JSON list of C-alpha atoms in Angstrom, two decimals:
[
{"chain": "G", "resi": 1, "resn": "MET", "atom": "CA", "xyz": [-1.05, 8.02, -13.50]},
{"chain": "G", "resi": 2, "resn": "ARG", "atom": "CA", "xyz": [2.64, 7.16, -13.73]},
{"chain": "G", "resi": 3, "resn": "LEU", "atom": "CA", "xyz": [3.54, 10.29, -11.74]},
{"chain": "G", "resi": 4, "resn": "LEU", "atom": "CA", "xyz": [1.27, 9.17, -8.91]},
{"chain": "G", "resi": 5, "resn": "LEU", "atom": "CA", "xyz": [2.86, 5.73, -8.93]},
{"chain": "G", "resi": 6, "resn": "CYS", "atom": "CA", "xyz": [6.37, 7.19, -8.90]},
{"chain": "G", "resi": 7, "resn": "GLY", "atom": "CA", "xyz": [5.39, 9.28, -5.87]},
{"chain": "G", "resi": 8, "resn": "PHE", "atom": "CA", "xyz": [4.31, 6.19, -3.94]},
{"chain": "G", "resi": 9, "resn": "LEU", "atom": "CA", "xyz": [7.45, 4.35, -5.07]},
{"chain": "G", "resi": 10, "resn": "ALA", "atom": "CA", "xyz": [9.65, 7.18, -3.80]},
{"chain": "G", "resi": 11, "resn": "LEU", "atom": "CA", "xyz": [7.99, 6.92, -0.39]},
{"chain": "G", "resi": 12, "resn": "CYS", "atom": "CA", "xyz": [8.71, 3.20, -0.38]},
{"chain": "G", "resi": 13, "resn": "LEU", "atom": "CA", "xyz": [12.36, 3.58, -1.30]},
{"chain": "G", "resi": 14, "resn": "CYS", "atom": "CA", "xyz": [13.07, 6.17, 1.39]},
{"chain": "G", "resi": 15, "resn": "LEU", "atom": "CA", "xyz": [12.30, 3.65, 4.13]},
{"chain": "G", "resi": 16, "resn": "GLY", "atom": "CA", "xyz": [15.41, 1.52, 3.67]},
{"chain": "G", "resi": 17, "resn": "ALA", "atom": "CA", "xyz": [17.44, 2.95, 6.58]},
{"chain": "G", "resi": 18, "resn": "SER", "atom": "CA", "xyz": [15.37, 3.58, 9.73]},
{"chain": "G", "resi": 19, "resn": "VAL", "atom": "CA", "xyz": [17.25, 4.14, 12.97]},
{"chain": "G", "resi": 20, "resn": "ALA", "atom": "CA", "xyz": [16.57, 4.96, 16.63]},
{"chain": "G", "resi": 21, "resn": "LEU", "atom": "CA", "xyz": [13.11, 3.44, 16.50]},
{"chain": "G", "resi": 22, "resn": "ALA", "atom": "CA", "xyz": [10.61, 3.27, 19.33]},
{"chain": "G", "resi": 23, "resn": "GLN", "atom": "CA", "xyz": [9.00, 0.04, 20.54]},
{"chain": "G", "resi": 24, "resn": "GLY", "atom": "CA", "xyz": [5.31, -0.80, 20.29]},
{"chain": "G", "resi": 25, "resn": "ASP", "atom": "CA", "xyz": [2.93, -3.70, 19.76]},
{"chain": "G", "resi": 26, "resn": "PRO", "atom": "CA", "xyz": [-0.58, -3.46, 18.31]},
{"chain": "G", "resi": 27, "resn": "GLY", "atom": "CA", "xyz": [-1.60, -6.58, 20.22]},
{"chain": "G", "resi": 28, "resn": "ASP", "atom": "CA", "xyz": [-3.26, -9.74, 19.00]},
{"chain": "G", "resi": 29, "resn": "GLN", "atom": "CA", "xyz": [-6.66, -8.19, 18.35]},
{"chain": "G", "resi": 30, "resn": "GLN", "atom": "CA", "xyz": [-5.56, -5.06, 16.48]},
{"chain": "G", "resi": 31, "resn": "SER", "atom": "CA", "xyz": [-4.39, -4.91, 12.90]},
{"chain": "G", "resi": 32, "resn": "GLY", "atom": "CA", "xyz": [-1.01, -3.33, 12.32]},
{"chain": "G", "resi": 33, "resn": "LEU", "atom": "CA", "xyz": [-2.74, -1.24, 9.65]},
{"chain": "G", "resi": 34, "resn": "ASP", "atom": "CA", "xyz": [-4.71, 0.46, 12.44]},
{"chain": "G", "resi": 35, "resn": "PHE", "atom": "CA", "xyz": [-1.82, 1.00, 14.86]},
{"chain": "G", "resi": 36, "resn": "PHE", "atom": "CA", "xyz": [-1.18, 4.44, 13.33]},
{"chain": "G", "resi": 37, "resn": "THR", "atom": "CA", "xyz": [-4.09, 6.11, 11.56]},
{"chain": "G", "resi": 38, "resn": "MET", "atom": "CA", "xyz": [-4.81, 9.01, 9.23]},
{"chain": "G", "resi": 39, "resn": "GLY", "atom": "CA", "xyz": [-5.44, 12.20, 11.17]},
{"chain": "G", "resi": 40, "resn": "MET", "atom": "CA", "xyz": [-3.57, 11.04, 14.29]},
{"chain": "G", "resi": 41, "resn": "SER", "atom": "CA", "xyz": [-1.82, 13.85, 16.15]},
{"chain": "G", "resi": 42, "resn": "PRO", "atom": "CA", "xyz": [1.91, 13.84, 17.00]},
{"chain": "G", "resi": 43, "resn": "ALA", "atom": "CA", "xyz": [0.97, 13.61, 20.69]},
{"chain": "G", "resi": 44, "resn": "ASP", "atom": "CA", "xyz": [-1.14, 10.49, 20.12]},
{"chain": "G", "resi": 45, "resn": "ALA", "atom": "CA", "xyz": [1.54, 8.96, 17.89]},
{"chain": "G", "resi": 46, "resn": "LYS", "atom": "CA", "xyz": [4.09, 9.56, 20.65]},
{"chain": "G", "resi": 47, "resn": "LYS", "atom": "CA", "xyz": [1.83, 7.70, 23.09]},
{"chain": "G", "resi": 48, "resn": "MET", "atom": "CA", "xyz": [2.00, 4.75, 20.67]},
{"chain": "G", "resi": 49, "resn": "GLY", "atom": "CA", "xyz": [5.79, 4.78, 20.79]},
{"chain": "G", "resi": 50, "resn": "ALA", "atom": "CA", "xyz": [6.67, 7.01, 17.82]},
{"chain": "G", "resi": 51, "resn": "LYS", "atom": "CA", "xyz": [9.68, 9.31, 18.11]},
{"chain": "G", "resi": 52, "resn": "PRO", "atom": "CA", "xyz": [10.27, 12.58, 16.20]},
{"chain": "G", "resi": 53, "resn": "THR", "atom": "CA", "xyz": [13.12, 12.43, 13.67]},
{"chain": "G", "resi": 54, "resn": "GLY", "atom": "CA", "xyz": [12.70, 15.81, 12.03]},
{"chain": "G", "resi": 55, "resn": "LYS", "atom": "CA", "xyz": [10.13, 18.32, 11.00]},
{"chain": "G", "resi": 56, "resn": "ASN", "atom": "CA", "xyz": [6.79, 16.64, 10.27]},
{"chain": "G", "resi": 57, "resn": "GLU", "atom": "CA", "xyz": [8.20, 13.10, 10.61]},
{"chain": "G", "resi": 58, "resn": "MET", "atom": "CA", "xyz": [8.21, 10.42, 13.29]},
{"chain": "G", "resi": 59, "resn": "LEU", "atom": "CA", "xyz": [9.53, 6.86, 13.36]},
{"chain": "G", "resi": 60, "resn": "ALA", "atom": "CA", "xyz": [8.23, 3.85, 15.24]},
{"chain": "G", "resi": 61, "resn": "GLN", "atom": "CA", "xyz": [8.64, 0.09, 15.41]},
{"chain": "G", "resi": 62, "resn": "PHE", "atom": "CA", "xyz": [6.12, -2.59, 16.29]},
{"chain": "G", "resi": 63, "resn": "LYS", "atom": "CA", "xyz": [5.37, -6.28, 15.73]},
{"chain": "G", "resi": 64, "resn": "TRP", "atom": "CA", "xyz": [2.44, -7.52, 13.68]},
{"chain": "G", "resi": 65, "resn": "GLU", "atom": "CA", "xyz": [1.83, -10.96, 12.15]},
{"chain": "G", "resi": 66, "resn": "ASP", "atom": "CA", "xyz": [5.15, -12.20, 13.58]},
{"chain": "G", "resi": 67, "resn": "ALA", "atom": "CA", "xyz": [7.06, -9.49, 11.69]},
{"chain": "G", "resi": 68, "resn": "ARG", "atom": "CA", "xyz": [8.84, -6.42, 13.02]},
{"chain": "G", "resi": 69, "resn": "TRP", "atom": "CA", "xyz": [7.79, -3.27, 11.18]},
{"chain": "G", "resi": 70, "resn": "ASN", "atom": "CA", "xyz": [9.71, -0.01, 10.88]},
{"chain": "G", "resi": 71, "resn": "THR", "atom": "CA", "xyz": [7.18, 2.77, 10.37]},
{"chain": "G", "resi": 72, "resn": "LEU", "atom": "CA", "xyz": [7.56, 6.30, 9.06]},
{"chain": "G", "resi": 73, "resn": "LEU", "atom": "CA", "xyz": [4.78, 8.78, 9.85]},
{"chain": "G", "resi": 74, "resn": "THR", "atom": "CA", "xyz": [4.49, 11.99, 7.86]},
{"chain": "G", "resi": 75, "resn": "PHE", "atom": "CA", "xyz": [2.48, 14.89, 9.26]},
{"chain": "G", "resi": 76, "resn": "LYS", "atom": "CA", "xyz": [0.79, 17.93, 7.78]},
{"chain": "G", "resi": 77, "resn": "ASP", "atom": "CA", "xyz": [-0.95, 20.51, 9.96]},
{"chain": "G", "resi": 78, "resn": "ASN", "atom": "CA", "xyz": [-0.22, 18.27, 12.96]},
{"chain": "G", "resi": 79, "resn": "GLU", "atom": "CA", "xyz": [-2.08, 15.28, 11.51]},
{"chain": "G", "resi": 80, "resn": "VAL", "atom": "CA", "xyz": [-0.77, 12.03, 10.04]},
{"chain": "G", "resi": 81, "resn": "VAL", "atom": "CA", "xyz": [-1.17, 12.12, 6.25]},
{"chain": "G", "resi": 82, "resn": "THR", "atom": "CA", "xyz": [1.04, 9.14, 5.32]},
{"chain": "G", "resi": 83, "resn": "VAL", "atom": "CA", "xyz": [1.90, 5.89, 7.10]},
{"chain": "G", "resi": 84, "resn": "ALA", "atom": "CA", "xyz": [4.71, 3.85, 5.53]},
{"chain": "G", "resi": 85, "resn": "MET", "atom": "CA", "xyz": [5.52, 0.44, 7.02]},
{"chain": "G", "resi": 86, "resn": "THR", "atom": "CA", "xyz": [8.49, -1.72, 6.02]},
{"chain": "G", "resi": 87, "resn": "THR", "atom": "CA", "xyz": [9.73, -5.14, 7.09]},
{"chain": "G", "resi": 88, "resn": "LYS", "atom": "CA", "xyz": [12.41, -7.60, 6.02]},
{"chain": "G", "resi": 89, "resn": "ASP", "atom": "CA", "xyz": [10.58, -10.45, 7.78]},
{"chain": "G", "resi": 90, "resn": "LEU", "atom": "CA", "xyz": [8.95, -11.30, 4.45]},
{"chain": "G", "resi": 91, "resn": "THR", "atom": "CA", "xyz": [6.96, -14.54, 4.28]},
{"chain": "G", "resi": 92, "resn": "ILE", "atom": "CA", "xyz": [4.16, -15.83, 2.08]},
{"chain": "G", "resi": 93, "resn": "PRO", "atom": "CA", "xyz": [1.77, -15.92, 5.11]},
{"chain": "G", "resi": 94, "resn": "LEU", "atom": "CA", "xyz": [2.58, -12.26, 5.81]},
{"chain": "G", "resi": 95, "resn": "VAL", "atom": "CA", "xyz": [1.67, -11.22, 2.26]},
{"chain": "G", "resi": 96, "resn": "ALA", "atom": "CA", "xyz": [-1.44, -13.41, 2.51]},
{"chain": "G", "resi": 97, "resn": "ALA", "atom": "CA", "xyz": [-2.40, -11.70, 5.79]},
{"chain": "G", "resi": 98, "resn": "PHE", "atom": "CA", "xyz": [-2.19, -8.27, 4.14]},
{"chain": "G", "resi": 99, "resn": "LEU", "atom": "CA", "xyz": [-4.25, -9.42, 1.14]},
{"chain": "G", "resi": 100, "resn": "LYS", "atom": "CA", "xyz": [-6.82, -10.90, 3.54]},
{"chain": "G", "resi": 101, "resn": "GLU", "atom": "CA", "xyz": [-6.99, -7.52, 5.33]},
{"chain": "G", "resi": 102, "resn": "MET", "atom": "CA", "xyz": [-7.67, -5.79, 2.03]},
{"chain": "G", "resi": 103, "resn": "ASP", "atom": "CA", "xyz": [-10.44, -8.27, 1.23]},
{"chain": "G", "resi": 104, "resn": "GLU", "atom": "CA", "xyz": [-12.04, -7.86, 4.66]},
{"chain": "G", "resi": 105, "resn": "ARG", "atom": "CA", "xyz": [-11.94, -4.07, 4.29]},
{"chain": "G", "resi": 106, "resn": "LEU", "atom": "CA", "xyz": [-13.61, -4.41, 0.87]},
{"chain": "G", "resi": 107, "resn": "TYR", "atom": "CA", "xyz": [-10.53, -3.02, -0.88]},
{"chain": "G", "resi": 108, "resn": "ALA", "atom": "CA", "xyz": [-9.65, -4.12, -4.41]},
{"chain": "G", "resi": 109, "resn": "PRO", "atom": "CA", "xyz": [-6.42, -3.87, -6.46]},
{"chain": "G", "resi": 110, "resn": "PHE", "atom": "CA", "xyz": [-6.66, -1.13, -9.07]},
{"chain": "G", "resi": 111, "resn": "VAL", "atom": "CA", "xyz": [-3.07, -0.72, -10.26]},
{"chain": "G", "resi": 112, "resn": "ILE", "atom": "CA", "xyz": [-0.33, -3.35, -10.58]},
{"chain": "G", "resi": 113, "resn": "VAL", "atom": "CA", "xyz": [3.22, -2.42, -11.59]},
{"chain": "G", "resi": 114, "resn": "ARG", "atom": "CA", "xyz": [5.69, -5.26, -12.03]},
{"chain": "G", "resi": 115, "resn": "SER", "atom": "CA", "xyz": [9.35, -4.97, -12.97]},
{"chain": "G", "resi": 116, "resn": "ASP", "atom": "CA", "xyz": [11.68, -7.81, -13.92]},
{"chain": "G", "resi": 117, "resn": "GLY", "atom": "CA", "xyz": [14.75, -5.69, -13.20]},
{"chain": "G", "resi": 118, "resn": "SER", "atom": "CA", "xyz": [15.13, -4.33, -16.74]},
{"chain": "G", "resi": 119, "resn": "LYS", "atom": "CA", "xyz": [11.63, -3.43, -17.89]},
{"chain": "G", "resi": 120, "resn": "SER", "atom": "CA", "xyz": [8.28, -2.88, -16.21]},
{"chain": "G", "resi": 121, "resn": "SER", "atom": "CA", "xyz": [4.62, -3.38, -17.03]},
{"chain": "G", "resi": 122, "resn": "GLU", "atom": "CA", "xyz": [1.67, -1.49, -15.63]},
{"chain": "G", "resi": 123, "resn": "MET", "atom": "CA", "xyz": [-1.95, -2.64, -15.43]},
{"chain": "G", "resi": 124, "resn": "PHE", "atom": "CA", "xyz": [-4.94, -0.45, -14.60]},
{"chain": "G", "resi": 125, "resn": "LEU", "atom": "CA", "xyz": [-7.54, -2.94, -13.45]},
{"chain": "G", "resi": 126, "resn": "ALA", "atom": "CA", "xyz": [-10.45, -0.51, -13.76]},
{"chain": "G", "resi": 127, "resn": "LYS", "atom": "CA", "xyz": [-9.68, -0.53, -17.49]},
{"chain": "G", "resi": 128, "resn": "GLU", "atom": "CA", "xyz": [-9.93, -4.32, -17.46]},
{"chain": "G", "resi": 129, "resn": "ALA", "atom": "CA", "xyz": [-13.23, -4.12, -15.56]},
{"chain": "G", "resi": 130, "resn": "ALA", "atom": "CA", "xyz": [-14.53, -1.56, -18.05]},
{"chain": "G", "resi": 131, "resn": "ALA", "atom": "CA", "xyz": [-13.75, -4.07, -20.79]},
{"chain": "G", "resi": 132, "resn": "GLY", "atom": "CA", "xyz": [-16.04, -6.60, -19.12]},
{"chain": "G", "resi": 133, "resn": "LYS", "atom": "CA", "xyz": [-13.83, -8.61, -16.77]},
{"chain": "G", "resi": 134, "resn": "ASP", "atom": "CA", "xyz": [-15.62, -9.67, -13.58]},
{"chain": "G", "resi": 135, "resn": "LYS", "atom": "CA", "xyz": [-14.17, -9.89, -10.06]},
{"chain": "G", "resi": 136, "resn": "SER", "atom": "CA", "xyz": [-13.00, -13.47, -10.56]},
{"chain": "G", "resi": 137, "resn": "ALA", "atom": "CA", "xyz": [-11.10, -12.54, -13.71]},
{"chain": "G", "resi": 138, "resn": "LEU", "atom": "CA", "xyz": [-9.57, -9.51, -11.98]},
{"chain": "G", "resi": 139, "resn": "ASP", "atom": "CA", "xyz": [-8.49, -11.68, -9.04]},
{"chain": "G", "resi": 140, "resn": "ASP", "atom": "CA", "xyz": [-6.87, -14.04, -11.55]},
{"chain": "G", "resi": 141, "resn": "ILE", "atom": "CA", "xyz": [-4.89, -11.14, -13.01]},
{"chain": "G", "resi": 142, "resn": "THR", "atom": "CA", "xyz": [-3.58, -10.19, -9.56]},
{"chain": "G", "resi": 143, "resn": "THR", "atom": "CA", "xyz": [-2.70, -13.81, -8.77]},
{"chain": "G", "resi": 144, "resn": "ASP", "atom": "CA", "xyz": [-0.94, -14.26, -12.12]},
{"chain": "G", "resi": 145, "resn": "GLU", "atom": "CA", "xyz": [1.11, -11.11, -11.59]},
{"chain": "G", "resi": 146, "resn": "LEU", "atom": "CA", "xyz": [2.16, -12.26, -8.10]},
{"chain": "G", "resi": 147, "resn": "ASP", "atom": "CA", "xyz": [3.01, -15.73, -9.41]},
{"chain": "G", "resi": 148, "resn": "THR", "atom": "CA", "xyz": [5.06, -14.25, -12.25]},
{"chain": "G", "resi": 149, "resn": "TYR", "atom": "CA", "xyz": [6.91, -12.00, -9.81]},
{"chain": "G", "resi": 150, "resn": "ALA", "atom": "CA", "xyz": [7.62, -14.99, -7.54]},
{"chain": "G", "resi": 151, "resn": "GLY", "atom": "CA", "xyz": [9.31, -16.76, -10.44]},
{"chain": "G", "resi": 152, "resn": "GLN", "atom": "CA", "xyz": [11.57, -13.83, -11.30]},
{"chain": "G", "resi": 153, "resn": "ASP", "atom": "CA", "xyz": [15.21, -13.52, -10.25]},
{"chain": "G", "resi": 154, "resn": "ALA", "atom": "CA", "xyz": [15.06, -9.71, -9.98]},
{"chain": "G", "resi": 155, "resn": "GLY", "atom": "CA", "xyz": [12.64, -6.80, -9.97]},
{"chain": "G", "resi": 156, "resn": "SER", "atom": "CA", "xyz": [9.67, -5.73, -7.88]},
{"chain": "G", "resi": 157, "resn": "ILE", "atom": "CA", "xyz": [5.90, -5.70, -7.76]},
{"chain": "G", "resi": 158, "resn": "GLN", "atom": "CA", "xyz": [3.68, -2.90, -6.54]},
{"chain": "G", "resi": 159, "resn": "ILE", "atom": "CA", "xyz": [-0.08, -3.21, -6.04]},
{"chain": "G", "resi": 160, "resn": "MET", "atom": "CA", "xyz": [-2.38, -0.31, -5.14]},
{"chain": "G", "resi": 161, "resn": "PHE", "atom": "CA", "xyz": [-5.75, -0.91, -3.48]},
{"chain": "G", "resi": 162, "resn": "CYS", "atom": "CA", "xyz": [-8.87, 1.27, -3.23]},
{"chain": "G", "resi": 163, "resn": "GLY", "atom": "CA", "xyz": [-12.33, 0.69, -1.77]},
{"chain": "G", "resi": 164, "resn": "GLN", "atom": "CA", "xyz": [-14.62, -1.47, -3.89]},
{"chain": "G", "resi": 165, "resn": "ASP", "atom": "CA", "xyz": [-17.14, 1.39, -4.26]},
{"chain": "G", "resi": 166, "resn": "ASN", "atom": "CA", "xyz": [-14.39, 3.66, -5.54]},
{"chain": "G", "resi": 167, "resn": "PHE", "atom": "CA", "xyz": [-13.19, 0.94, -7.88]},
{"chain": "G", "resi": 168, "resn": "GLU", "atom": "CA", "xyz": [-16.66, 0.76, -9.43]},
{"chain": "G", "resi": 169, "resn": "THR", "atom": "CA", "xyz": [-16.68, 4.56, -9.77]},
{"chain": "G", "resi": 170, "resn": "MET", "atom": "CA", "xyz": [-13.25, 4.42, -11.44]},
{"chain": "G", "resi": 171, "resn": "THR", "atom": "CA", "xyz": [-14.53, 1.79, -13.82]},
{"chain": "G", "resi": 172, "resn": "SER", "atom": "CA", "xyz": [-17.55, 3.88, -14.77]},
{"chain": "G", "resi": 173, "resn": "GLU", "atom": "CA", "xyz": [-15.39, 6.96, -15.29]},
{"chain": "G", "resi": 174, "resn": "TYR", "atom": "CA", "xyz": [-12.95, 5.03, -17.45]},
{"chain": "G", "resi": 175, "resn": "LYS", "atom": "CA", "xyz": [-15.81, 3.70, -19.57]},
{"chain": "G", "resi": 176, "resn": "LYS", "atom": "CA", "xyz": [-16.84, 7.30, -20.25]},
{"chain": "G", "resi": 177, "resn": "THR", "atom": "CA", "xyz": [-13.48, 8.98, -20.68]},
{"chain": "G", "resi": 178, "resn": "LYS", "atom": "CA", "xyz": [-10.94, 6.24, -21.53]},
{"chain": "G", "resi": 179, "resn": "ASP", "atom": "CA", "xyz": [-8.65, 8.33, -19.31]},
{"chain": "G", "resi": 180, "resn": "ALA", "atom": "CA", "xyz": [-6.91, 6.54, -16.42]},
{"chain": "G", "resi": 181, "resn": "ASP", "atom": "CA", "xyz": [-5.92, 9.81, -14.71]},
{"chain": "G", "resi": 182, "resn": "ALA", "atom": "CA", "xyz": [-9.52, 11.05, -14.75]},
{"chain": "G", "resi": 183, "resn": "ALA", "atom": "CA", "xyz": [-10.71, 7.69, -13.42]},
{"chain": "G", "resi": 184, "resn": "MET", "atom": "CA", "xyz": [-8.17, 7.69, -10.59]},
{"chain": "G", "resi": 185, "resn": "ALA", "atom": "CA", "xyz": [-9.09, 11.27, -9.69]},
{"chain": "G", "resi": 186, "resn": "THR", "atom": "CA", "xyz": [-12.50, 10.01, -8.55]},
{"chain": "G", "resi": 187, "resn": "ALA", "atom": "CA", "xyz": [-10.73, 8.37, -5.57]},
{"chain": "G", "resi": 188, "resn": "SER", "atom": "CA", "xyz": [-8.45, 11.30, -4.71]},
{"chain": "G", "resi": 189, "resn": "ASP", "atom": "CA", "xyz": [-9.89, 11.74, -1.20]},
{"chain": "G", "resi": 190, "resn": "GLU", "atom": "CA", "xyz": [-9.91, 8.05, -0.27]},
{"chain": "G", "resi": 191, "resn": "ILE", "atom": "CA", "xyz": [-7.21, 6.20, 1.65]},
{"chain": "G", "resi": 192, "resn": "ILE", "atom": "CA", "xyz": [-5.19, 4.10, -0.78]},
{"chain": "G", "resi": 193, "resn": "TYR", "atom": "CA", "xyz": [-3.09, 1.15, 0.37]},
{"chain": "G", "resi": 194, "resn": "THR", "atom": "CA", "xyz": [0.04, 0.27, -1.61]},
{"chain": "G", "resi": 195, "resn": "MET", "atom": "CA", "xyz": [2.01, -2.96, -1.20]},
{"chain": "G", "resi": 196, "resn": "GLN", "atom": "CA", "xyz": [5.47, -3.33, -2.69]},
{"chain": "G", "resi": 197, "resn": "ILE", "atom": "CA", "xyz": [7.89, -6.27, -2.64]},
{"chain": "G", "resi": 198, "resn": "ASN", "atom": "CA", "xyz": [11.33, -6.27, -4.23]},
{"chain": "G", "resi": 199, "resn": "LYS", "atom": "CA", "xyz": [13.80, -9.05, -5.01]},
{"chain": "G", "resi": 200, "resn": "LYS", "atom": "CA", "xyz": [16.86, -7.02, -4.04]},
{"chain": "G", "resi": 201, "resn": "ASP", "atom": "CA", "xyz": [16.35, -7.47, -0.30]},
{"chain": "G", "resi": 202, "resn": "ASP", "atom": "CA", "xyz": [12.96, -9.23, -0.03]},
{"chain": "G", "resi": 203, "resn": "MET", "atom": "CA", "xyz": [11.55, -6.18, 1.70]},
{"chain": "G", "resi": 204, "resn": "LEU", "atom": "CA", "xyz": [7.79, -5.75, 2.07]},
{"chain": "G", "resi": 205, "resn": "VAL", "atom": "CA", "xyz": [6.55, -2.16, 2.13]},
{"chain": "G", "resi": 206, "resn": "ILE", "atom": "CA", "xyz": [3.00, -1.01, 2.86]},
{"chain": "G", "resi": 207, "resn": "VAL", "atom": "CA", "xyz": [2.10, 2.66, 2.40]},
{"chain": "G", "resi": 208, "resn": "TYR", "atom": "CA", "xyz": [-1.26, 4.22, 3.05]},
{"chain": "G", "resi": 209, "resn": "ALA", "atom": "CA", "xyz": [-2.39, 7.77, 2.34]},
{"chain": "G", "resi": 210, "resn": "THR", "atom": "CA", "xyz": [-4.96, 9.53, 0.19]},
{"chain": "G", "resi": 211, "resn": "LEU", "atom": "CA", "xyz": [-4.17, 9.81, -3.52]},
{"chain": "G", "resi": 212, "resn": "LYS", "atom": "CA", "xyz": [-4.21, 13.59, -3.35]},
{"chain": "G", "resi": 213, "resn": "THR", "atom": "CA", "xyz": [-1.60, 13.43, -0.56]}
]
């Protein structure tokens, strides 16, 4: 599981310096999480304002929830396989808007990694659910981790979200195997959303792709 998390973290960290970005706006009625989508072709991405920056990569910029997002698109076989959005316009309402989106899409946190700048902790929430914690208790864990991060002077927090149905499948698999990797493998084909915030520059990063990608 840690290797998968490190892979997502590497994607997040590579977004720090985006240049020569195109302009776009998803509009008031469209979520920024739907502006660029899995499977989108380079031609369609270009229509949305994305510009090629190298082989299998395009960059774009748009506004959503009063924040300006720099967005890296990664392609494989001429289809978008990863969308990585980053903004320095970090506000509590912006984080709340993303969490609301996850709730409306019936997505649930399944991994939380929090660092205080010197050491990190990792929670696999399907393990907590397998131990008997209900949705309210799991929500409390997520809230506590965010509150703890907010009170830190350094570090970062990363939360990964999967569909509620897949979360239940993960939980069942973990009950049987006690193996987090095996449990996560049950969601390998699903789109996973990852949110990361860090204290160094108060940057908010959202990455979405399938786990197997």
